[in-house]
Amino acid sequence: MAAAALERWVSGELQELLGLSGRHVPGYLVALARRSRSPEELLERLRDTEALRVDEPRVQAFARELWGKVGGAWGGVGGAEGESRRGLPLGIPLDAEHPLGFGGFPPLGSHPTHVGPSHRAPDPPEEPEAEWEASERERLRDLEERDAFAERLRRRDRSRTVLTRPDAKAYEEAQKRLKVAEEDQKTLVPELRKRSRREYLAKREQDKLEELEAEIADEEQLFGEEVLSGPERSRLRYKRRLRDLAREYKRAGERERLEKSQRYRMPEERRGKQPEAGAEEALAPRDEQRRWEEERMEAAALRFGARDAARHRPQPQYEVLLEEEHMVQFISASQMQGSQPQESVQEQRRSLPIFPYRDELVAAIAQHQVLVIEGETGSGKTTQIPQYLHEEGYTRQGLKIGITQPRRVAAMSVAARVAVEMGTKLGNEVGYSIRFEDCTSERTVLKYMTDGMLLREFLTEPDLASYSVLMVDEAHERTLHTDVLFGLLKDIARFRPQLKVLVASATLDTGRFAAFFDNAPVFRIPGRRFPVDIYYTKAPEADYLEACVVSVLQIHVTQPPGDILVFLTGQEEIEACVELLQERCRRLGSRLPELLVLPIYANLPSDMQARIFQPTPPGARKVVVATNIAETSVTIDGIVYVLDPGFCKQKSYSARTGMESLVVTPCSRASANQRAGRAGRVAPGKCFRLYTAWAFQHELEETPVPEIQRADLGSLVLLLKSLGINDLIHFDFLDPPPHETLVLALEQLYALGALNHMGELTTLGRRMAELPVEPMLAKMILASEQYGCTEEVLTVAAMLSVNNAVFYRPKDKVLHADSARRGFHLPGGDHLVLLNVYNQWVASGHSLQWCYEHFVQARSLRRARDVREQLEGLMERVEISPSSCGSDYSPVRKAITAGFFYHTARLTRGGYRTVKHQHSVFIHPNSALFEEQPRWVLYHELVCTTKEFMRQVIEIDSAWLLEVAPHYYQAKELEDGSTRKMPKKVGKSREELG
DNA sequence: GAGCACTGC
């Protein structure tokens, strides 16, 4: 039977058995069958792959039939047990016969112009042996080359000198951002006042009339004539009169415009100037302004009295602001326990909760190889334990203690803190290592680093021989990197009995960690935090955004001083919430103490972000409306109240379609408690949850789904492969990723040429692993060498790696922002637009002003520059010399195609469909090609929001696909069969682009 | 004609 027909048959059978059939799986199964001496052996091999349930009769029947069709022609290629790589680093379990369970991929040479004998061509029946032998020779040759490359890397690493950069700029930036200078505090209050007043006035100018109407309506509704005091009644009367006056002005036309310019002037400015003509006539408006001023002053002055009243009297006067039925009803259900901190700064080290346990802890570490340490933030585990171990001599003989953190800022700031405590300069005995910055020296014994950094260190030092202790901190966060570290550390610990492994986590999950590390003991350290009272709603809230707004006002009106932190899911919600709050405050303004509403989310420009760190002016209250960023990454001082609607956005990844989407999901109990904890950092706090206690107990998951089960694993698989771990199916994961995700990652790596048909790492794959980007980007970069455009492609790669945060699109200047964006358009597509933006930014001398003018986020460009510099530095390492293609961009698009040939779509009569899966997709409206609709496009990513959108799209020539991925595409797939059916003006194929 | 939480190498 011809190979193609055979595979079609297998594919059909798999559809029956599994409901799915990957592109390469049939070929693999055929290869397995070829290598099997009997149907039983084939079944055994199938059992090892864990893809099929071999106990099922229909699977057994399938295996027998398959073996029969193949004809038992086992050639014995895969049976080459003799060349097993057993005994490679550290006894990490290798299984050469079924590496990854994908030992039977069709042969594939190294990229990109090879045309390997692929499974689509019928096997030449006369000489199958010769073909196998040839591919086998090629495979072995490539393995040799790969190992030679790895050896060159090792030699280079040995000769490399360690950089010391104690004056690291990013660290200073972080410190600057986290710390606000005292002078700022002094200038801040008047500035904030002024700004708030200006905002008020500006807005007021726009919709004065509606505003007044609304105010009057509000007052009538909220207060009713009878509860109003004398002055309040007169104020209402005043407002009504004002409304009538305003209506008159509107009719007055010309006169009104003249007055407008005088109506809303700052009193200071006015005082400094001559009274202008016509000022006398504008009495009423100016009167209003004066009144507004007075009201603000009044509100500010009233505050203390009101707060005192709230404390002393059971019925504070502001209670009336929100009627019972409009209020969110909370019931107190529990209290998070806390304990008081010591005041003294001098004795801080000794006063940490961990201090009394020092000797016990040190003894436990001496006694056990792996220790799980349970301690909340503030217990001092991160800063103290490494110092204790240093004092105990774990750093003798030049050995280091490594401590991992999930975040860069944490690694830097903790290292800085410890350096101070030890009285050394950062970068000497105590250092940190994060991406873009290695602040360590040969003297460094305590090394703080990000988890991803330690993972990378495995590449150069697979047994981590220079470390005596490794501590994985914040393990409960279960980042992709920490999860993989667990498996790797567990493995090397077996072979290095003297190595100590510490797993530090907040209270949750320690039992699971302990079980994973062969029942390691758990050492508990009490935390240090103020108690937080938890309130739940009586009934579920239908509209949590509205409930948030009401609750914030409610807290503001009824609760003693202290800032409020609100958790929402994303930028859009946050903007809406901020707007609503400001609107309500304006309407009720006169009788509310000042409320500063500040948003924060990752994509917010830095200067706006910095505002949340500025201290709240005396008498005012701050409301920070935040995403999850405030759950772990950013800590805001002064928060006493937390408002938690209980939702967050989570990325989910579908291996079936290779598509990721962001979905709003209920957060876990662990997250909810983490959020609540944010209220108890400076004083006893309160957390208001906008869901019921029952929902908390019964509807929320205990912990979030670990990232490893939600993410694309391409890079990870490539990294593990580079560490010599071939059998990923059986890798010791704390929580294994879904089988399909692993399979998809393996298939993609195979298609990219990073793995050979045996599932082994190729030379290309080894080089790709050196680049800290996702595999397709890595492939694109490596391919750029032969198209002579490494300079351009590096820029494209760097720009793509700053998540769609290049263009800034403020709500009030959407049109300007969009036209600025269109100014960057180049024919060819979005990747080239990004390249254009970057180059223009460089040409502007990295000007900040330029960024503002072009609605481009400077922070993103700076990050792109960092990424680019890092990649550029690695070019020599992967043995690529720089080249540039000048102004002809088609080589750039070809190089992109070499990496992203997986991501292609073609325009059909029914719109775009992906080439491989016929999945219906759309060009994102922000794309430069949105209107052009070229026939063949390549996309960087597919996201599912309102539709399935392709983001970052370029036009390609379908012929390129055969050129760069002959093993993946067949000519017939790429024919334009539907040419005549196409509408005339769309889908024109343009040869001379870019 | 949309609207993307957060990290990390």
JSON list of C-alpha atoms in Angstrom, two decimals, chain A residues 430-551:
[
{"chain": "A", "resi": 430, "resn": "VAL", "atom": "CA", "xyz": [24.89, 39.43, 47.34]},
{"chain": "A", "resi": 431, "resn": "GLY", "atom": "CA", "xyz": [23.78, 39.76, 43.75]},
{"chain": "A", "resi": 432, "resn": "TYR", "atom": "CA", "xyz": [20.94, 39.18, 41.42]},
{"chain": "A", "resi": 433, "resn": "SER", "atom": "CA", "xyz": [20.55, 37.86, 37.95]},
{"chain": "A", "resi": 434, "resn": "ILE", "atom": "CA", "xyz": [17.62, 38.69, 35.75]},
{"chain": "A", "resi": 435, "resn": "ARG", "atom": "CA", "xyz": [17.11, 38.99, 32.05]},
{"chain": "A", "resi": 436, "resn": "PHE", "atom": "CA", "xyz": [19.10, 41.89, 30.57]},
{"chain": "A", "resi": 437, "resn": "GLU", "atom": "CA", "xyz": [21.02, 42.24, 33.80]},
{"chain": "A", "resi": 438, "resn": "ASP", "atom": "CA", "xyz": [23.54, 40.10, 35.55]},
{"chain": "A", "resi": 439, "resn": "CYS", "atom": "CA", "xyz": [24.51, 41.88, 38.72]},
{"chain": "A", "resi": 440, "resn": "THR", "atom": "CA", "xyz": [26.78, 39.25, 40.20]},
{"chain": "A", "resi": 441, "resn": "SER", "atom": "CA", "xyz": [30.51, 38.71, 40.45]},
{"chain": "A", "resi": 442, "resn": "GLU", "atom": "CA", "xyz": [32.85, 35.85, 41.26]},
{"chain": "A", "resi": 443, "resn": "ARG", "atom": "CA", "xyz": [32.48, 36.87, 44.91]},
{"chain": "A", "resi": 444, "resn": "THR", "atom": "CA", "xyz": [28.70, 36.43, 44.88]},
{"chain": "A", "resi": 445, "resn": "VAL", "atom": "CA", "xyz": [27.47, 33.75, 47.25]},
{"chain": "A", "resi": 446, "resn": "LEU", "atom": "CA", "xyz": [23.83, 34.72, 47.64]},
{"chain": "A", "resi": 447, "resn": "LYS", "atom": "CA", "xyz": [22.30, 34.93, 44.21]},
{"chain": "A", "resi": 448, "resn": "TYR", "atom": "CA", "xyz": [18.72, 36.07, 43.77]},
{"chain": "A", "resi": 449, "resn": "MET", "atom": "CA", "xyz": [17.27, 35.44, 40.36]},
{"chain": "A", "resi": 450, "resn": "THR", "atom": "CA", "xyz": [14.12, 34.95, 38.39]},
{"chain": "A", "resi": 451, "resn": "ASP", "atom": "CA", "xyz": [12.96, 31.38, 38.01]},
{"chain": "A", "resi": 452, "resn": "GLY", "atom": "CA", "xyz": [13.35, 31.56, 34.25]},
{"chain": "A", "resi": 453, "resn": "MET", "atom": "CA", "xyz": [16.96, 32.57, 34.71]},
{"chain": "A", "resi": 454, "resn": "LEU", "atom": "CA", "xyz": [17.77, 29.50, 36.76]},
{"chain": "A", "resi": 455, "resn": "LEU", "atom": "CA", "xyz": [16.08, 27.41, 34.13]},
{"chain": "A", "resi": 456, "resn": "ARG", "atom": "CA", "xyz": [18.42, 28.93, 31.55]},
{"chain": "A", "resi": 457, "resn": "GLU", "atom": "CA", "xyz": [21.38, 28.17, 33.78]},
{"chain": "A", "resi": 458, "resn": "PHE", "atom": "CA", "xyz": [20.60, 24.50, 33.43]},
{"chain": "A", "resi": 459, "resn": "LEU", "atom": "CA", "xyz": [21.67, 24.87, 29.81]},
{"chain": "A", "resi": 460, "resn": "THR", "atom": "CA", "xyz": [25.19, 25.85, 30.76]},
{"chain": "A", "resi": 461, "resn": "GLU", "atom": "CA", "xyz": [25.47, 23.89, 33.99]},
{"chain": "A", "resi": 462, "resn": "PRO", "atom": "CA", "xyz": [23.11, 20.93, 33.91]},
{"chain": "A", "resi": 463, "resn": "ASP", "atom": "CA", "xyz": [23.89, 19.74, 37.43]},
{"chain": "A", "resi": 464, "resn": "LEU", "atom": "CA", "xyz": [24.07, 23.23, 38.96]},
{"chain": "A", "resi": 465, "resn": "ALA", "atom": "CA", "xyz": [27.34, 22.13, 40.52]},
{"chain": "A", "resi": 466, "resn": "SER", "atom": "CA", "xyz": [28.22, 25.61, 41.70]},
{"chain": "A", "resi": 467, "resn": "TYR", "atom": "CA", "xyz": [25.23, 25.75, 44.04]},
{"chain": "A", "resi": 468, "resn": "SER", "atom": "CA", "xyz": [25.05, 24.20, 47.48]},
{"chain": "A", "resi": 469, "resn": "VAL", "atom": "CA", "xyz": [21.48, 25.33, 48.15]},
{"chain": "A", "resi": 470, "resn": "LEU", "atom": "CA", "xyz": [18.63, 26.20, 45.86]},
{"chain": "A", "resi": 471, "resn": "MET", "atom": "CA", "xyz": [15.54, 27.84, 47.17]},
{"chain": "A", "resi": 472, "resn": "VAL", "atom": "CA", "xyz": [12.44, 28.17, 45.03]},
{"chain": "A", "resi": 473, "resn": "ASP", "atom": "CA", "xyz": [10.48, 31.02, 46.55]},
{"chain": "A", "resi": 474, "resn": "GLU", "atom": "CA", "xyz": [6.81, 31.85, 45.99]},
{"chain": "A", "resi": 475, "resn": "ALA", "atom": "CA", "xyz": [6.29, 28.31, 44.87]},
{"chain": "A", "resi": 476, "resn": "HIS", "atom": "CA", "xyz": [2.56, 28.60, 45.42]},
{"chain": "A", "resi": 477, "resn": "GLU", "atom": "CA", "xyz": [2.34, 30.89, 42.41]},
{"chain": "A", "resi": 478, "resn": "ARG", "atom": "CA", "xyz": [3.04, 27.89, 40.23]},
{"chain": "A", "resi": 479, "resn": "THR", "atom": "CA", "xyz": [4.52, 29.74, 37.33]},
{"chain": "A", "resi": 480, "resn": "LEU", "atom": "CA", "xyz": [5.49, 27.74, 34.29]},
{"chain": "A", "resi": 481, "resn": "HIS", "atom": "CA", "xyz": [9.12, 28.09, 35.23]},
{"chain": "A", "resi": 482, "resn": "THR", "atom": "CA", "xyz": [8.86, 27.08, 38.87]},
{"chain": "A", "resi": 483, "resn": "ASP", "atom": "CA", "xyz": [6.84, 24.04, 37.91]},
{"chain": "A", "resi": 484, "resn": "VAL", "atom": "CA", "xyz": [9.56, 22.87, 35.57]},
{"chain": "A", "resi": 485, "resn": "LEU", "atom": "CA", "xyz": [12.22, 23.69, 38.14]},
{"chain": "A", "resi": 486, "resn": "PHE", "atom": "CA", "xyz": [10.52, 21.31, 40.56]},
{"chain": "A", "resi": 487, "resn": "GLY", "atom": "CA", "xyz": [10.96, 18.41, 38.19]},
{"chain": "A", "resi": 488, "resn": "LEU", "atom": "CA", "xyz": [14.54, 19.28, 37.36]},
{"chain": "A", "resi": 489, "resn": "LEU", "atom": "CA", "xyz": [15.58, 19.92, 40.96]},
{"chain": "A", "resi": 490, "resn": "LYS", "atom": "CA", "xyz": [13.99, 16.72, 42.16]},
{"chain": "A", "resi": 491, "resn": "ASP", "atom": "CA", "xyz": [16.01, 14.93, 39.55]},
{"chain": "A", "resi": 492, "resn": "ILE", "atom": "CA", "xyz": [19.39, 16.45, 40.24]},
{"chain": "A", "resi": 493, "resn": "ALA", "atom": "CA", "xyz": [18.85, 16.16, 43.98]},
{"chain": "A", "resi": 494, "resn": "ARG", "atom": "CA", "xyz": [18.94, 12.39, 43.59]},
{"chain": "A", "resi": 495, "resn": "PHE", "atom": "CA", "xyz": [22.39, 12.60, 42.10]},
{"chain": "A", "resi": 496, "resn": "ARG", "atom": "CA", "xyz": [23.78, 15.29, 44.35]},
{"chain": "A", "resi": 497, "resn": "PRO", "atom": "CA", "xyz": [23.05, 14.18, 47.91]},
{"chain": "A", "resi": 498, "resn": "GLN", "atom": "CA", "xyz": [24.86, 17.19, 49.33]},
{"chain": "A", "resi": 499, "resn": "LEU", "atom": "CA", "xyz": [22.62, 19.65, 47.46]},
{"chain": "A", "resi": 500, "resn": "LYS", "atom": "CA", "xyz": [19.89, 21.25, 49.54]},
{"chain": "A", "resi": 501, "resn": "VAL", "atom": "CA", "xyz": [16.55, 22.10, 47.97]},
{"chain": "A", "resi": 502, "resn": "LEU", "atom": "CA", "xyz": [14.17, 24.47, 49.71]},
{"chain": "A", "resi": 503, "resn": "VAL", "atom": "CA", "xyz": [10.66, 25.08, 48.46]},
{"chain": "A", "resi": 504, "resn": "ALA", "atom": "CA", "xyz": [9.14, 28.16, 50.01]},
{"chain": "A", "resi": 505, "resn": "SER", "atom": "CA", "xyz": [5.46, 28.81, 49.66]},
{"chain": "A", "resi": 506, "resn": "ALA", "atom": "CA", "xyz": [2.63, 30.74, 51.25]},
{"chain": "A", "resi": 507, "resn": "THR", "atom": "CA", "xyz": [0.27, 28.57, 53.21]},
{"chain": "A", "resi": 508, "resn": "LEU", "atom": "CA", "xyz": [-1.42, 26.76, 50.37]},
{"chain": "A", "resi": 509, "resn": "ASP", "atom": "CA", "xyz": [-0.27, 23.64, 48.64]},
{"chain": "A", "resi": 510, "resn": "THR", "atom": "CA", "xyz": [2.65, 22.83, 50.92]},
{"chain": "A", "resi": 511, "resn": "GLY", "atom": "CA", "xyz": [1.23, 19.35, 51.39]},
{"chain": "A", "resi": 512, "resn": "ARG", "atom": "CA", "xyz": [1.36, 18.76, 47.68]},
{"chain": "A", "resi": 513, "resn": "PHE", "atom": "CA", "xyz": [4.91, 20.06, 47.38]},
{"chain": "A", "resi": 514, "resn": "ALA", "atom": "CA", "xyz": [5.98, 17.81, 50.21]},
{"chain": "A", "resi": 515, "resn": "ALA", "atom": "CA", "xyz": [4.33, 14.79, 48.60]},
{"chain": "A", "resi": 516, "resn": "PHE", "atom": "CA", "xyz": [5.98, 15.58, 45.28]},
{"chain": "A", "resi": 517, "resn": "PHE", "atom": "CA", "xyz": [9.42, 15.69, 46.87]},
{"chain": "A", "resi": 518, "resn": "ASP", "atom": "CA", "xyz": [9.09, 12.20, 48.30]},
{"chain": "A", "resi": 519, "resn": "ASN", "atom": "CA", "xyz": [7.33, 13.31, 51.47]},
{"chain": "A", "resi": 520, "resn": "ALA", "atom": "CA", "xyz": [9.74, 16.02, 52.41]},
{"chain": "A", "resi": 521, "resn": "PRO", "atom": "CA", "xyz": [9.06, 17.58, 55.79]},
{"chain": "A", "resi": 522, "resn": "VAL", "atom": "CA", "xyz": [7.21, 20.89, 56.03]},
{"chain": "A", "resi": 523, "resn": "PHE", "atom": "CA", "xyz": [8.57, 23.67, 58.22]},
{"chain": "A", "resi": 524, "resn": "ARG", "atom": "CA", "xyz": [6.00, 26.27, 59.23]},
{"chain": "A", "resi": 525, "resn": "ILE", "atom": "CA", "xyz": [6.78, 29.87, 59.99]},
{"chain": "A", "resi": 526, "resn": "PRO", "atom": "CA", "xyz": [4.00, 32.15, 61.17]},
{"chain": "A", "resi": 527, "resn": "GLY", "atom": "CA", "xyz": [3.37, 35.23, 59.08]},
{"chain": "A", "resi": 528, "resn": "ARG", "atom": "CA", "xyz": [2.98, 38.80, 60.11]},
{"chain": "A", "resi": 529, "resn": "ARG", "atom": "CA", "xyz": [0.04, 40.79, 59.07]},
{"chain": "A", "resi": 530, "resn": "PHE", "atom": "CA", "xyz": [-2.82, 42.81, 60.45]},
{"chain": "A", "resi": 531, "resn": "PRO", "atom": "CA", "xyz": [-6.16, 41.10, 60.74]},
{"chain": "A", "resi": 532, "resn": "VAL", "atom": "CA", "xyz": [-8.58, 41.62, 57.88]},
{"chain": "A", "resi": 533, "resn": "ASP", "atom": "CA", "xyz": [-12.33, 41.42, 58.38]},
{"chain": "A", "resi": 534, "resn": "ILE", "atom": "CA", "xyz": [-14.08, 39.75, 55.52]},
{"chain": "A", "resi": 535, "resn": "TYR", "atom": "CA", "xyz": [-17.56, 40.71, 54.42]},
{"chain": "A", "resi": 536, "resn": "TYR", "atom": "CA", "xyz": [-19.71, 38.93, 51.89]},
{"chain": "A", "resi": 537, "resn": "THR", "atom": "CA", "xyz": [-22.85, 40.10, 50.14]},
{"chain": "A", "resi": 538, "resn": "LYS", "atom": "CA", "xyz": [-26.16, 38.70, 51.25]},
{"chain": "A", "resi": 539, "resn": "ALA", "atom": "CA", "xyz": [-27.15, 37.87, 47.73]},
{"chain": "A", "resi": 540, "resn": "PRO", "atom": "CA", "xyz": [-25.18, 37.58, 44.48]},
{"chain": "A", "resi": 541, "resn": "GLU", "atom": "CA", "xyz": [-24.68, 40.85, 42.63]},
{"chain": "A", "resi": 542, "resn": "ALA", "atom": "CA", "xyz": [-26.01, 40.91, 39.10]},
{"chain": "A", "resi": 543, "resn": "ASP", "atom": "CA", "xyz": [-23.88, 43.79, 37.86]},
{"chain": "A", "resi": 544, "resn": "TYR", "atom": "CA", "xyz": [-20.60, 43.74, 39.68]},
{"chain": "A", "resi": 545, "resn": "LEU", "atom": "CA", "xyz": [-19.33, 46.92, 38.09]},
{"chain": "A", "resi": 546, "resn": "GLU", "atom": "CA", "xyz": [-22.28, 48.90, 39.37]},
{"chain": "A", "resi": 547, "resn": "ALA", "atom": "CA", "xyz": [-22.02, 47.12, 42.71]},
{"chain": "A", "resi": 548, "resn": "CYS", "atom": "CA", "xyz": [-18.36, 48.16, 42.87]},
{"chain": "A", "resi": 549, "resn": "VAL", "atom": "CA", "xyz": [-19.16, 51.78, 42.28]},
{"chain": "A", "resi": 550, "resn": "VAL", "atom": "CA", "xyz": [-21.88, 51.81, 44.91]},
{"chain": "A", "resi": 551, "resn": "SER", "atom": "CA", "xyz": [-19.72, 49.96, 47.40]}
]
